[in-house]
Structure formats: C-alpha cells, structure tokens
PDB file of C-alpha atoms in Angstrom:
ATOM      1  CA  UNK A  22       0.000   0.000   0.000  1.00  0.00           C
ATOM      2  CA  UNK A  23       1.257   3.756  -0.939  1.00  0.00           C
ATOM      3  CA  UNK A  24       0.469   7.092  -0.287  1.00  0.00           C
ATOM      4  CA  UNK A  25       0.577   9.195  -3.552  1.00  0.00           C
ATOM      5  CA  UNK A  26       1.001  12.737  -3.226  1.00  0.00           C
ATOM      6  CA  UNK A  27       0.486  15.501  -5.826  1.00  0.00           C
ATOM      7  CA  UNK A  28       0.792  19.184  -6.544  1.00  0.00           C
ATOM      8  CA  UNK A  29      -0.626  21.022  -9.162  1.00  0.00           C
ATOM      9  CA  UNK A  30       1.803  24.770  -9.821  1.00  0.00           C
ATOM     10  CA  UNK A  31       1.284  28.208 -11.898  1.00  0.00           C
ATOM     11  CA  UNK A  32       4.239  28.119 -14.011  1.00  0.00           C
ATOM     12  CA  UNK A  33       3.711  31.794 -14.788  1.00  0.00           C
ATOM     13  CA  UNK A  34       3.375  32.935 -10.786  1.00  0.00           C
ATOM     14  CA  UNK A  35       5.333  30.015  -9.198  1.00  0.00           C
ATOM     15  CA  UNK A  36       2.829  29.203  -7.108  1.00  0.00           C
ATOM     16  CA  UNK A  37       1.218  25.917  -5.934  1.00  0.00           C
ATOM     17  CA  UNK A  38      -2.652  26.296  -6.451  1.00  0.00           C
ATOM     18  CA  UNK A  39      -3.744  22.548  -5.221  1.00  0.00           C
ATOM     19  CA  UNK A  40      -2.198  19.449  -3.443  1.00  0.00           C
ATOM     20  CA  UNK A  41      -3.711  16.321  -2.334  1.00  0.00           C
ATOM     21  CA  UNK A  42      -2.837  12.698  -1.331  1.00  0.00           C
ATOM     22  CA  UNK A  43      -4.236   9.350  -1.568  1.00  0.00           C
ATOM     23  CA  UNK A  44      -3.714   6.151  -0.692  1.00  0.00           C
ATOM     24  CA  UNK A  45      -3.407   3.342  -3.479  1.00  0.00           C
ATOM     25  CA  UNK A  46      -3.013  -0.819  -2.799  1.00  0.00           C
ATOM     26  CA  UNK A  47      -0.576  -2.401  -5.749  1.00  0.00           C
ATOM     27  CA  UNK A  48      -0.692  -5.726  -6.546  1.00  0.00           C
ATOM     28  CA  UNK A  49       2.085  -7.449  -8.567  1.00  0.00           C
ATOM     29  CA  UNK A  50       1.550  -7.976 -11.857  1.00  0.00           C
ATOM     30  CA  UNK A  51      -1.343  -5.763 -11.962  1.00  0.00           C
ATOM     31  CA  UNK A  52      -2.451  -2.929 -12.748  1.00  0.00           C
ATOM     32  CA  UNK A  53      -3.413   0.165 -10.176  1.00  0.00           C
ATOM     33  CA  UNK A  54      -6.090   2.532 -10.464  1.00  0.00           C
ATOM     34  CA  UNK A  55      -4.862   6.096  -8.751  1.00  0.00           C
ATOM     35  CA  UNK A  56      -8.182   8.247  -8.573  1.00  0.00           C
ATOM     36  CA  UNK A  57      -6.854  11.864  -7.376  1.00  0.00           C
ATOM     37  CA  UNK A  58      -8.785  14.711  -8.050  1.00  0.00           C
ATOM     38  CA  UNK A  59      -7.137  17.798  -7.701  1.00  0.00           C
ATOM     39  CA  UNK A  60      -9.416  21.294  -7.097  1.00  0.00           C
ATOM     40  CA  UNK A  61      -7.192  24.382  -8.847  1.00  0.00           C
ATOM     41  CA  UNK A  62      -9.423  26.531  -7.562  1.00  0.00           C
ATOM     42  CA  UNK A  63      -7.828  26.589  -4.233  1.00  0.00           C
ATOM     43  CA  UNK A  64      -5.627  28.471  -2.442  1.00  0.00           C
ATOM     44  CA  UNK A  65      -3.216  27.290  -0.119  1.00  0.00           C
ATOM     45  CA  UNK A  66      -4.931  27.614   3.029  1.00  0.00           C
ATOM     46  CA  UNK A  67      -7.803  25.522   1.268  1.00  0.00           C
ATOM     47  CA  UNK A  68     -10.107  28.699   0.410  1.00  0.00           C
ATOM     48  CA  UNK A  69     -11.627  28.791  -3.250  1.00  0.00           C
ATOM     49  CA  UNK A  70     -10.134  31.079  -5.542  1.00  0.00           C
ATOM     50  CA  UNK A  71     -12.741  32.432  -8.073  1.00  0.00           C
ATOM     51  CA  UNK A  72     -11.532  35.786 -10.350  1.00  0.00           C
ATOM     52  CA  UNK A  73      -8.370  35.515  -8.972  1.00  0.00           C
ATOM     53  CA  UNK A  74      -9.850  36.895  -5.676  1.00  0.00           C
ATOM     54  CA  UNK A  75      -9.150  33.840  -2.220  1.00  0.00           C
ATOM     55  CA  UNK A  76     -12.381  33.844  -0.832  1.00  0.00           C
ATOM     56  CA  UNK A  77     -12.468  33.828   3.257  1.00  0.00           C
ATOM     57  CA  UNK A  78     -14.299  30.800   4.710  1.00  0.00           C
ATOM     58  CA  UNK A  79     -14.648  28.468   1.712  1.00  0.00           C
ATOM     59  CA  UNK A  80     -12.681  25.889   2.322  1.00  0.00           C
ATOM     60  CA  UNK A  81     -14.045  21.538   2.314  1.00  0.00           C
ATOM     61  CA  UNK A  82     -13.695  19.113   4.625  1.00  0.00           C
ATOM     62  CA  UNK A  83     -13.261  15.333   3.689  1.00  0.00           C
ATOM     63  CA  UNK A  84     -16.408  13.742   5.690  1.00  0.00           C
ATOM     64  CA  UNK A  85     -15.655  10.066   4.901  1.00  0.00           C
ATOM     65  CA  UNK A  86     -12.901   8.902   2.512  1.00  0.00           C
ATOM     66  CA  UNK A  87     -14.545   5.224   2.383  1.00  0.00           C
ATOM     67  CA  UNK A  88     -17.493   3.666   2.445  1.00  0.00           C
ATOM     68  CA  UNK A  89     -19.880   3.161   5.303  1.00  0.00           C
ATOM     69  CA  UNK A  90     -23.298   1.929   6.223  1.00  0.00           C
ATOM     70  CA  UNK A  91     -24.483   4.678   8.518  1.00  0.00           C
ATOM     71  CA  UNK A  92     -27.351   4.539  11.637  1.00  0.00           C
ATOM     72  CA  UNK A  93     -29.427   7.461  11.239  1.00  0.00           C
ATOM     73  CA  UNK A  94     -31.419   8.699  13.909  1.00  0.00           C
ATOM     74  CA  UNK A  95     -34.572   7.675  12.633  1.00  0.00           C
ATOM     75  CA  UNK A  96     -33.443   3.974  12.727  1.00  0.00           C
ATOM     76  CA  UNK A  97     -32.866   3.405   9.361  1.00  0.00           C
ATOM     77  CA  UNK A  98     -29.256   2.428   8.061  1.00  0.00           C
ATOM     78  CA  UNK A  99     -28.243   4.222   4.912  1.00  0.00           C
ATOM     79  CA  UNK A 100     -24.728   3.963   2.992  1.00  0.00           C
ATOM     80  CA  UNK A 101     -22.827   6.285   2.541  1.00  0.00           C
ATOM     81  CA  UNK A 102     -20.130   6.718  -0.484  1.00  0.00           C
ATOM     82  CA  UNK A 103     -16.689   8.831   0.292  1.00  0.00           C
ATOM     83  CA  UNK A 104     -17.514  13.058   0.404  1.00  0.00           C
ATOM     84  CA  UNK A 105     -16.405  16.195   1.628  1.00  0.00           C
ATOM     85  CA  UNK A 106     -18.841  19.053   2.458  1.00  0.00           C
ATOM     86  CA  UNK A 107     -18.127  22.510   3.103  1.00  0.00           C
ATOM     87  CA  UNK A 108     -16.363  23.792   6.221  1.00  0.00           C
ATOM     88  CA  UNK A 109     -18.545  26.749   6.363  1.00  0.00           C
ATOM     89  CA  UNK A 110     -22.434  27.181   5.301  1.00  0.00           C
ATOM     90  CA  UNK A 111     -22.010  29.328   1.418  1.00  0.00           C
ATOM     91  CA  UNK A 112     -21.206  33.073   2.649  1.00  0.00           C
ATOM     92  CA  UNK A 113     -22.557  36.040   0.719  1.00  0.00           C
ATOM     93  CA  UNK A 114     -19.129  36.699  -1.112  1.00  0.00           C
ATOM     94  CA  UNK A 115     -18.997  33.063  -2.398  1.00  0.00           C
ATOM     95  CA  UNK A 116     -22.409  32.957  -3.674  1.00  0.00           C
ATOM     96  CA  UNK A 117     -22.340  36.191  -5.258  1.00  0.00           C
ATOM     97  CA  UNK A 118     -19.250  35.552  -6.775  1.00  0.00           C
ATOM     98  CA  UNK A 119     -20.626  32.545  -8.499  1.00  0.00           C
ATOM     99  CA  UNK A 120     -24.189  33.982  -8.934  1.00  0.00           C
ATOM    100  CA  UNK A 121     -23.486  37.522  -9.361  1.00  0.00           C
ATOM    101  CA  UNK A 122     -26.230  38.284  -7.382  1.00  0.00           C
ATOM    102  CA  UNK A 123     -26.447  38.586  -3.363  1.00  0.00           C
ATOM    103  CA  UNK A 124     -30.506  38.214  -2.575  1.00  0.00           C
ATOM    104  CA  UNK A 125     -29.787  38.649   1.207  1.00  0.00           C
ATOM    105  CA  UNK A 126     -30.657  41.514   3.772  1.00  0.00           C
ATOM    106  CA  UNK A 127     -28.247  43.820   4.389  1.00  0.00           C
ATOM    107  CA  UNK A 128     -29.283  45.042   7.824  1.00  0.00           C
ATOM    108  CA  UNK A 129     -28.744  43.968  11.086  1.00  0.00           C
ATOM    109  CA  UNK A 130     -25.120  43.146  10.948  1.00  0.00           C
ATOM    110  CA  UNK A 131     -23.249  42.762  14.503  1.00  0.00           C
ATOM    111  CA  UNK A 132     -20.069  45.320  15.248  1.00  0.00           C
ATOM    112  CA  UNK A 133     -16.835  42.951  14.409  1.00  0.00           C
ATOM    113  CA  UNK A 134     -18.624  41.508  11.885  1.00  0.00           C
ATOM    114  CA  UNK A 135     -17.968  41.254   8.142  1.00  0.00           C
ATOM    115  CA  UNK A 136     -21.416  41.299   6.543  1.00  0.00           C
ATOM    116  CA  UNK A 137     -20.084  39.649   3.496  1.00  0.00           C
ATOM    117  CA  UNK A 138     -19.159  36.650   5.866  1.00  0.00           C
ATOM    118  CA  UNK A 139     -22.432  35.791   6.799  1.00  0.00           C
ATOM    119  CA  UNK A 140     -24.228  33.012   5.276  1.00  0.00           C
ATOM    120  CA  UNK A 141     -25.976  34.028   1.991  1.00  0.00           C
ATOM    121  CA  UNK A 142     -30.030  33.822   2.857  1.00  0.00           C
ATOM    122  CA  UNK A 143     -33.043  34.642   0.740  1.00  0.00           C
ATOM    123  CA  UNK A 144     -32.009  31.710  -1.426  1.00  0.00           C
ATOM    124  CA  UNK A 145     -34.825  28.835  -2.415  1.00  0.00           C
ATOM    125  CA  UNK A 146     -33.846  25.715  -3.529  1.00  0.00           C
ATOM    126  CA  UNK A 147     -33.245  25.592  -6.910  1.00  0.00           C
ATOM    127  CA  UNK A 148     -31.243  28.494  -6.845  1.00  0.00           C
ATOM    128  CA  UNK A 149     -28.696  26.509  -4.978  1.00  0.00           C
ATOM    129  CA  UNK A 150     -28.347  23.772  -7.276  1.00  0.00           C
ATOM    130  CA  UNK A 151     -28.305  26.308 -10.092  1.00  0.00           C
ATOM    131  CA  UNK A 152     -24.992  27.629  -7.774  1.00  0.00           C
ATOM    132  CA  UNK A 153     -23.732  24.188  -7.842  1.00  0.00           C
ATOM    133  CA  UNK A 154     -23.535  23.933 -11.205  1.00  0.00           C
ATOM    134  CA  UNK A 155     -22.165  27.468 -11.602  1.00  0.00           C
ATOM    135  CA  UNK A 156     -19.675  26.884  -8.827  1.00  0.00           C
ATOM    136  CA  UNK A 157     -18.798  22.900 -10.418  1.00  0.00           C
ATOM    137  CA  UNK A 158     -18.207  25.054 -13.534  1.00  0.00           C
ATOM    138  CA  UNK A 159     -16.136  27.462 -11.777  1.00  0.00           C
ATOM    139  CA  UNK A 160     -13.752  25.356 -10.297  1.00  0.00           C
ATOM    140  CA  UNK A 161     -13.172  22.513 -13.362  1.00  0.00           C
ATOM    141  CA  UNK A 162     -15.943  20.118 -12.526  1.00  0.00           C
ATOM    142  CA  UNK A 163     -19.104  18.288 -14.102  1.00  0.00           C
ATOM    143  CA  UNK A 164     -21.877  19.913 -13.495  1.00  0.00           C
ATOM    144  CA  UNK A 165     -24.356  17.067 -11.046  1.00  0.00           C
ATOM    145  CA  UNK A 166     -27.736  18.738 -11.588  1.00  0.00           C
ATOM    146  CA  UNK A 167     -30.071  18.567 -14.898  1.00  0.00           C
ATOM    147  CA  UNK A 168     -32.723  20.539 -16.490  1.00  0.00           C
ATOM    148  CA  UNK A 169     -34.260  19.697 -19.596  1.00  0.00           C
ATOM    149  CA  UNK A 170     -33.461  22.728 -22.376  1.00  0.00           C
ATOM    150  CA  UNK A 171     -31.170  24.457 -20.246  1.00  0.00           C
ATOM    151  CA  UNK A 172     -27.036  23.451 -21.768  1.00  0.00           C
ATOM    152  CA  UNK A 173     -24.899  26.405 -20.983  1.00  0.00           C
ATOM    153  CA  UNK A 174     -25.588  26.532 -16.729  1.00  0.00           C
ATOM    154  CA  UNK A 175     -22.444  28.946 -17.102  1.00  0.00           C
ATOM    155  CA  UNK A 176     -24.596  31.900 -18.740  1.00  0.00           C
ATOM    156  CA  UNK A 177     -27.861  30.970 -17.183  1.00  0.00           C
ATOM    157  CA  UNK A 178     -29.590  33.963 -15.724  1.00  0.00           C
ATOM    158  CA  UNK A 179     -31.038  34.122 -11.879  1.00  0.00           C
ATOM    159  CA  UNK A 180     -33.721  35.828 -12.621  1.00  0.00           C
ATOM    160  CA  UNK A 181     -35.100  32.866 -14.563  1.00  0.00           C
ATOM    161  CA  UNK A 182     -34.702  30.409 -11.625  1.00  0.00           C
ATOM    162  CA  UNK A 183     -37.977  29.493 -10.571  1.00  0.00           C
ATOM    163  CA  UNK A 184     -38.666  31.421  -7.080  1.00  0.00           C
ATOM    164  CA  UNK A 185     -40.044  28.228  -5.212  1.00  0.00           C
ATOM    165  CA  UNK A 186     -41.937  24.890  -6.299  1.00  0.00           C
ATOM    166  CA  UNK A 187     -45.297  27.006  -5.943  1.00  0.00           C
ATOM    167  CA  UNK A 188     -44.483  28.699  -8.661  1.00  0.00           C
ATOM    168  CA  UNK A 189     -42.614  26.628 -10.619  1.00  0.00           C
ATOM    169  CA  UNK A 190     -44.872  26.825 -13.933  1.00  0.00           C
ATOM    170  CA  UNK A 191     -42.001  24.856 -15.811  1.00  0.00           C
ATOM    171  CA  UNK A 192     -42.342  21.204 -15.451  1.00  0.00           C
ATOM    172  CA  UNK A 193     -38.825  20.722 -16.587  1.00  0.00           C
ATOM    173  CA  UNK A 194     -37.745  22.060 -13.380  1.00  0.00           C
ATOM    174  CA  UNK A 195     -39.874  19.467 -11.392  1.00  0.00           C
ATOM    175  CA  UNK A 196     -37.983  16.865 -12.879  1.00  0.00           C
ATOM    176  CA  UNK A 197     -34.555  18.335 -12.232  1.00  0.00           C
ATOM    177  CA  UNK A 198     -32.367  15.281 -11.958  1.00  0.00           C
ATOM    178  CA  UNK A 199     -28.783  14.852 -10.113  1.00  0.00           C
ATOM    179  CA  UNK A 200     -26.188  12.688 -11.676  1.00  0.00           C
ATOM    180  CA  UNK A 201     -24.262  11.462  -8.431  1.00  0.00           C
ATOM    181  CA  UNK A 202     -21.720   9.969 -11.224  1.00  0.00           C
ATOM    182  CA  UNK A 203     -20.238  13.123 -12.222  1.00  0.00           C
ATOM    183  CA  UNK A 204     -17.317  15.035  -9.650  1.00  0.00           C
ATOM    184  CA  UNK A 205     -19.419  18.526  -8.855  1.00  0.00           C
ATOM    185  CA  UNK A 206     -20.716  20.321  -6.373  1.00  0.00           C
ATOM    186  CA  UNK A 207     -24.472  19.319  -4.886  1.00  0.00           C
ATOM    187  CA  UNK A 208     -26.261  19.617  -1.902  1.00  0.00           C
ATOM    188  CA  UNK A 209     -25.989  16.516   0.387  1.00  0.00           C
ATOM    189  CA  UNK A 210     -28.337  14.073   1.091  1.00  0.00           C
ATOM    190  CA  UNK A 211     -30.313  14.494   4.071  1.00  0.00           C
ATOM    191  CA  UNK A 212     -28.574  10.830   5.581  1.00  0.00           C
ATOM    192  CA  UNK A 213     -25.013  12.529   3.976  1.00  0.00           C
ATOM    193  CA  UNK A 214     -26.077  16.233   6.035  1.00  0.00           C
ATOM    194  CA  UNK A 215     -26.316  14.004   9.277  1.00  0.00           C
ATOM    195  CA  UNK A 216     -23.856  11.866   9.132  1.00  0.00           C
ATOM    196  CA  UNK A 217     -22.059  15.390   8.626  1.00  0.00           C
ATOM    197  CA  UNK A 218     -23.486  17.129  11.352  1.00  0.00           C
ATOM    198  CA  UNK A 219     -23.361  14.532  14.001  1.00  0.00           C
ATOM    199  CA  UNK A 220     -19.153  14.336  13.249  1.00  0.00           C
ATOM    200  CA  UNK A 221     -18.347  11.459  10.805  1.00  0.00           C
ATOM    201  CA  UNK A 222     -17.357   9.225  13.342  1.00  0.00           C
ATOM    202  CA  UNK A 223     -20.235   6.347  14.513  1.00  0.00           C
ATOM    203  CA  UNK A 224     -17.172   4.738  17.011  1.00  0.00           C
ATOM    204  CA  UNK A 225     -17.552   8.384  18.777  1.00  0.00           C
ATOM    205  CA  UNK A 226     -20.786   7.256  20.417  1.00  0.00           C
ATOM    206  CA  UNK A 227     -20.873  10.941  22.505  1.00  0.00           C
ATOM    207  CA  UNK A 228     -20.282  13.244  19.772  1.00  0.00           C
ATOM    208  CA  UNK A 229     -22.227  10.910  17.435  1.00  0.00           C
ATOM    209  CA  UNK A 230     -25.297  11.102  20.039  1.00  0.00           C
ATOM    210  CA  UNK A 231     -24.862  14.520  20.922  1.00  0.00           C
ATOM    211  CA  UNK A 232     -28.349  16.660  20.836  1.00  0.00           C
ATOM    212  CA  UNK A 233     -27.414  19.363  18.518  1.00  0.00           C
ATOM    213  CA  UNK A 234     -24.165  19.606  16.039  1.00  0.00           C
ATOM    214  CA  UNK A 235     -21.070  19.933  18.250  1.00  0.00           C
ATOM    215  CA  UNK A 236     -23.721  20.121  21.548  1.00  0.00           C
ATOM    216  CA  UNK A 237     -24.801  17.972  23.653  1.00  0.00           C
ATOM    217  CA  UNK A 238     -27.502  19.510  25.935  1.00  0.00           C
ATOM    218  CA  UNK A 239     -29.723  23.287  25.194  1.00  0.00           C
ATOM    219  CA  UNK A 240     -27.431  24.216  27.880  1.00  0.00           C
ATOM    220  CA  UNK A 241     -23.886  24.557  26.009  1.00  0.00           C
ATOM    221  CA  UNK A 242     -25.795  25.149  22.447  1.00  0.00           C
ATOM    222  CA  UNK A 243     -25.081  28.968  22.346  1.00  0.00           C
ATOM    223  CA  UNK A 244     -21.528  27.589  22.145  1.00  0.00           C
ATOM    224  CA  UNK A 245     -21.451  26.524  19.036  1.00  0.00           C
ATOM    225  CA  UNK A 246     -24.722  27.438  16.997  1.00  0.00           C
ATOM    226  CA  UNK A 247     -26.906  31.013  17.281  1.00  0.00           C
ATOM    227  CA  UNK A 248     -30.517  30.843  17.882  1.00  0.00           C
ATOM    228  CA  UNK A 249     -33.149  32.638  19.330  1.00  0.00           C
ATOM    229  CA  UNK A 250     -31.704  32.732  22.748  1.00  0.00           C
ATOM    230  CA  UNK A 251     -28.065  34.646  21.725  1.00  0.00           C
ATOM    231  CA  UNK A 252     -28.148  35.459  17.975  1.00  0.00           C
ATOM    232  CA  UNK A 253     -30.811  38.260  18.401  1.00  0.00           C
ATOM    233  CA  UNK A 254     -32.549  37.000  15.538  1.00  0.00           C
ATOM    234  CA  UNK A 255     -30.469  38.060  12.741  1.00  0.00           C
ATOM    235  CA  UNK A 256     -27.676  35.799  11.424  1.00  0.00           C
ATOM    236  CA  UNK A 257     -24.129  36.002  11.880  1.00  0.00           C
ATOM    237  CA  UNK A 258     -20.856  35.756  10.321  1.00  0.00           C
ATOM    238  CA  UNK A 259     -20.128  32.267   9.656  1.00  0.00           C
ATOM    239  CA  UNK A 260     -17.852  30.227  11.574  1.00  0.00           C
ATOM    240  CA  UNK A 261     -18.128  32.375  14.518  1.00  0.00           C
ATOM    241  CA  UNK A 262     -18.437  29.832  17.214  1.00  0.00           C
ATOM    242  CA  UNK A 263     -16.985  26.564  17.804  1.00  0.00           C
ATOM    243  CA  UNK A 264     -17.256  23.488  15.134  1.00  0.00           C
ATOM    244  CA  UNK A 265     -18.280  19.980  15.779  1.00  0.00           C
ATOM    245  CA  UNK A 266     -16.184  17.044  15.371  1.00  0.00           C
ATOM    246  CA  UNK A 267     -15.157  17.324  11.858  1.00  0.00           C
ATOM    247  CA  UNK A 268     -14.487  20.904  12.090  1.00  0.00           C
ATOM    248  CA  UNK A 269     -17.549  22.254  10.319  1.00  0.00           C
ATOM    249  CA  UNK A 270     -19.000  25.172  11.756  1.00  0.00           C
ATOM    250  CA  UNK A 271     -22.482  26.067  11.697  1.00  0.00           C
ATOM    251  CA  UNK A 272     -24.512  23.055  11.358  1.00  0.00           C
ATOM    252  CA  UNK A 273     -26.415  23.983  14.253  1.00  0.00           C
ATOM    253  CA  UNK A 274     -28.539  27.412  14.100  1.00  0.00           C
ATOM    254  CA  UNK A 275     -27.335  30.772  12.313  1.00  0.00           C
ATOM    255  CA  UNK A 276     -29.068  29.631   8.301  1.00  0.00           C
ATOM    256  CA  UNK A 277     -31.738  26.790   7.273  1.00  0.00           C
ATOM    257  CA  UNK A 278     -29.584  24.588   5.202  1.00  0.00           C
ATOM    258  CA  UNK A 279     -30.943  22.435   2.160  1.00  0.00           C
ATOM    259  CA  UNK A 280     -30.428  18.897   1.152  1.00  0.00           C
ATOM    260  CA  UNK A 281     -30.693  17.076  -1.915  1.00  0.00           C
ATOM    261  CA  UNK A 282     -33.574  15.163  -1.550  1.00  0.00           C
ATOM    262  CA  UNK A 283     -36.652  15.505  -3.580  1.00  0.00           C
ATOM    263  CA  UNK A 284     -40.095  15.399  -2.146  1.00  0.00           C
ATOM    264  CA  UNK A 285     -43.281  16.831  -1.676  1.00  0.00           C
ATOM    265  CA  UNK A 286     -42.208  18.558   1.857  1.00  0.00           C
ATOM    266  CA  UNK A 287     -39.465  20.603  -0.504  1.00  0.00           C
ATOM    267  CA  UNK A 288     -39.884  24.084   1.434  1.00  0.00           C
ATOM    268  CA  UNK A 289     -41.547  26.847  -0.466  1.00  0.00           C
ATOM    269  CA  UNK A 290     -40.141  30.913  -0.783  1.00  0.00           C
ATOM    270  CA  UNK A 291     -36.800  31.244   0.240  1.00  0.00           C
ATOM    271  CA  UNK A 292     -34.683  30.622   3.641  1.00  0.00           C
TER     272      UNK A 292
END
C-alpha cells in the first residue's frame, strides 16, 4: 500500500494552487487505479479562488474517505459513499461571486462583523443547485444537476430560476435530476447532512449522540450554533463559534440549510 502525493503549480506565478494525497493498494503484476482529483481553484490555506480573488471561509472538509453503512437517527441504516462538504455554510461573497447576485438583507449586521461573511439567505432551492452547477463550472468540474433545455448553466440567468416549487410553472424544473456519477458540487443528502453534522465518526458514540451539532444539551448550544436565545434573531458571520467534530461550523442554528432530496415537503419561498 502507498500514499501518492500531488501538486498542481502556476508556471507563470510560481505558485502551488492545489495538493492532495491518496492512498493506493498495488498488486504485482497488476495494474493500479490512482483516482486523485485535484481542485485548482484553491488556495493554499484551502479557500476557493474564483476571479483571482481567495475567498475567506470556503474551504471543504473530507467527511468520509470510504465507504460506510451509517445509523441514522430515525433507525434506518443508509450507505454512505466517500464526500467532503463545506467547512462553512455558502457566505454572501462566495455565492455572489458565483451567482453575481447577493438576494440577502443587508441590515442587522453585529459590530466585528464582516457582513459579506455571513451566510448568503433569501435563497430557495433551486437556486442553490443552479450555484452548484455554476460553482462545479467554476472550479473545473461536471456539473451534477439537470434541467431539460437548459445546456450552458455557465450563462444561465437568476432571474429565470424558478422562485419556489409554488411557482414553478415549468415542469422541466420538477424533474430536475442529479447525476451522483459526475465530480461537482451538490447539496448533500439528508442521511449525507447528518452523518455530517453529528461528526463522521459512529465509534464516537458521545459526539455521534450529541443533541445538537457539536452540543450535547440546550445548555452549552449557544456555544457553538446562534438561535433565538443569543443570535438576536439576525444571522451572523459564519464560523463564529466553535465546530463539531469534523471541524464544520455552523450546522447547528445561524441559516436553514438544504439537502438534496426531492419530495413533496421541498420548502416553499426562500430561507
């Protein structure tokens, strides 16, 4: 078994813009796949460059690199392929970078605060898969999501995303389709947000059964996630407070965050 490691450099600006590792098993006389994705979009401390601008408080974290059969709190087991997820819920900057378009309030920010730090809001659902196709796009990948006569996701314009599923008038956009095959950004699943939230790590049976992300009783939530009791109802800039077990901040209060799944109970408007 060896660890192959890789860099990817600017010739131009001698600079590294990616690394990664993985691990790879060799057999004699055969042989070995080395799947190792690089993302040049980053920068060295692991923040997405987009427009040659390092965007604060954008960096992944590798949830699982293998797979596992995960216990969900409901009871049901559910398995789970290898993922990362991002460190920090999509900030304003990021999503108006790839959107060119920031839909949130711009009131209430706290003193110390960088307003273009907090979470982006006013967002409904299919506008964030439309930004994770723009971002995929952005950063070198295939784009996951689908929507029958829409091929350049690059040019598409916001104001034609449908504002929620009550008036979505275009059945093409009801049967939006995700192609889990193809290396881009998409939401996570709601078993993949869990197994997320509650740290990665099922052996960790206090972290894993904690109450809230990162928390395990109401009374050491304000700790780690803002709600009603300390956030005086506004949001705040992300990563504020402390992460979970994984080191992803956020999963607890401050935004609503969307998943991936596709039902009936898909919220309406805009969160």
């Amino acid at each position: 078994e060896y660890t192959v490691e890789a860099e990817a450099w600017d010739s131009i600006e001698n600079r590294m813009l990616s690394s990664g590792s993985t691990t790879v098993t060799v057999e004699e006389g055969k042989i070995s796949d080395c799947p190792l994705s690089l993302i040049l979009g980053l920068s060295s401390s692991g923040n997405m460059i987009i427009g040659n601008k390092e965007l604060k408080k954008t960096g992944l974290v590798t949830v699982t690199d293998s797979v596992v059969m995960a216990k969900l709190d409901d009871g049901t087991e559910e398995e789970i392929s290898p993922y990362a997820i991002g460190k920090y819920e999509v900030t304003r900057e990021l999503f108006k970078a790839v959107m060119g378009i920031d839909p949130s309030d711009t009131e209430h920010v706290t003193e110390g605060e960088t307003y273009e730090l907090h979470p982006a809001g006013k967002v409904c659902w299919y506008a964030a898969l439309v930004f994770c196709n723009k971002l995929s796009i952005l950063m070198g990948f295939d784009p996951c999501y689908s929507v029958n006569g829409i091929d350049d996701w690059q040019e598409f314009d916001y104001e034609s995303i449908p504002g929620s599923k009550s008036d979505d008038s275009d059945s093409s956009w009801r049967s939006i389709s995700c192609d889990l095959s193809k290396n881009g950004f998409r939401l996570p699943t709601a078993a993949e947000w869990e197994f997320a939230a509650r740290g990665g790590d099922q052996s960790a049976s206090t972290d894993w059964n904690y109450t809230y992300a990162g928390a395990s009783n109401l009374s050491v939530l304000s700790g780690v996630a803002w709600y009603n009791e300390n956030s005086n109802n506004i949001t705040h800039e992300v990563g504020k407070l402390k992460p979970n077990r994984l080191g992803l901040y956020d999963m607890s209060g401050n935004c609503w965050e969307f998943c991936s799944d596709r039902s009936e109970s898909i919220p309406s408007g805009v969160v």
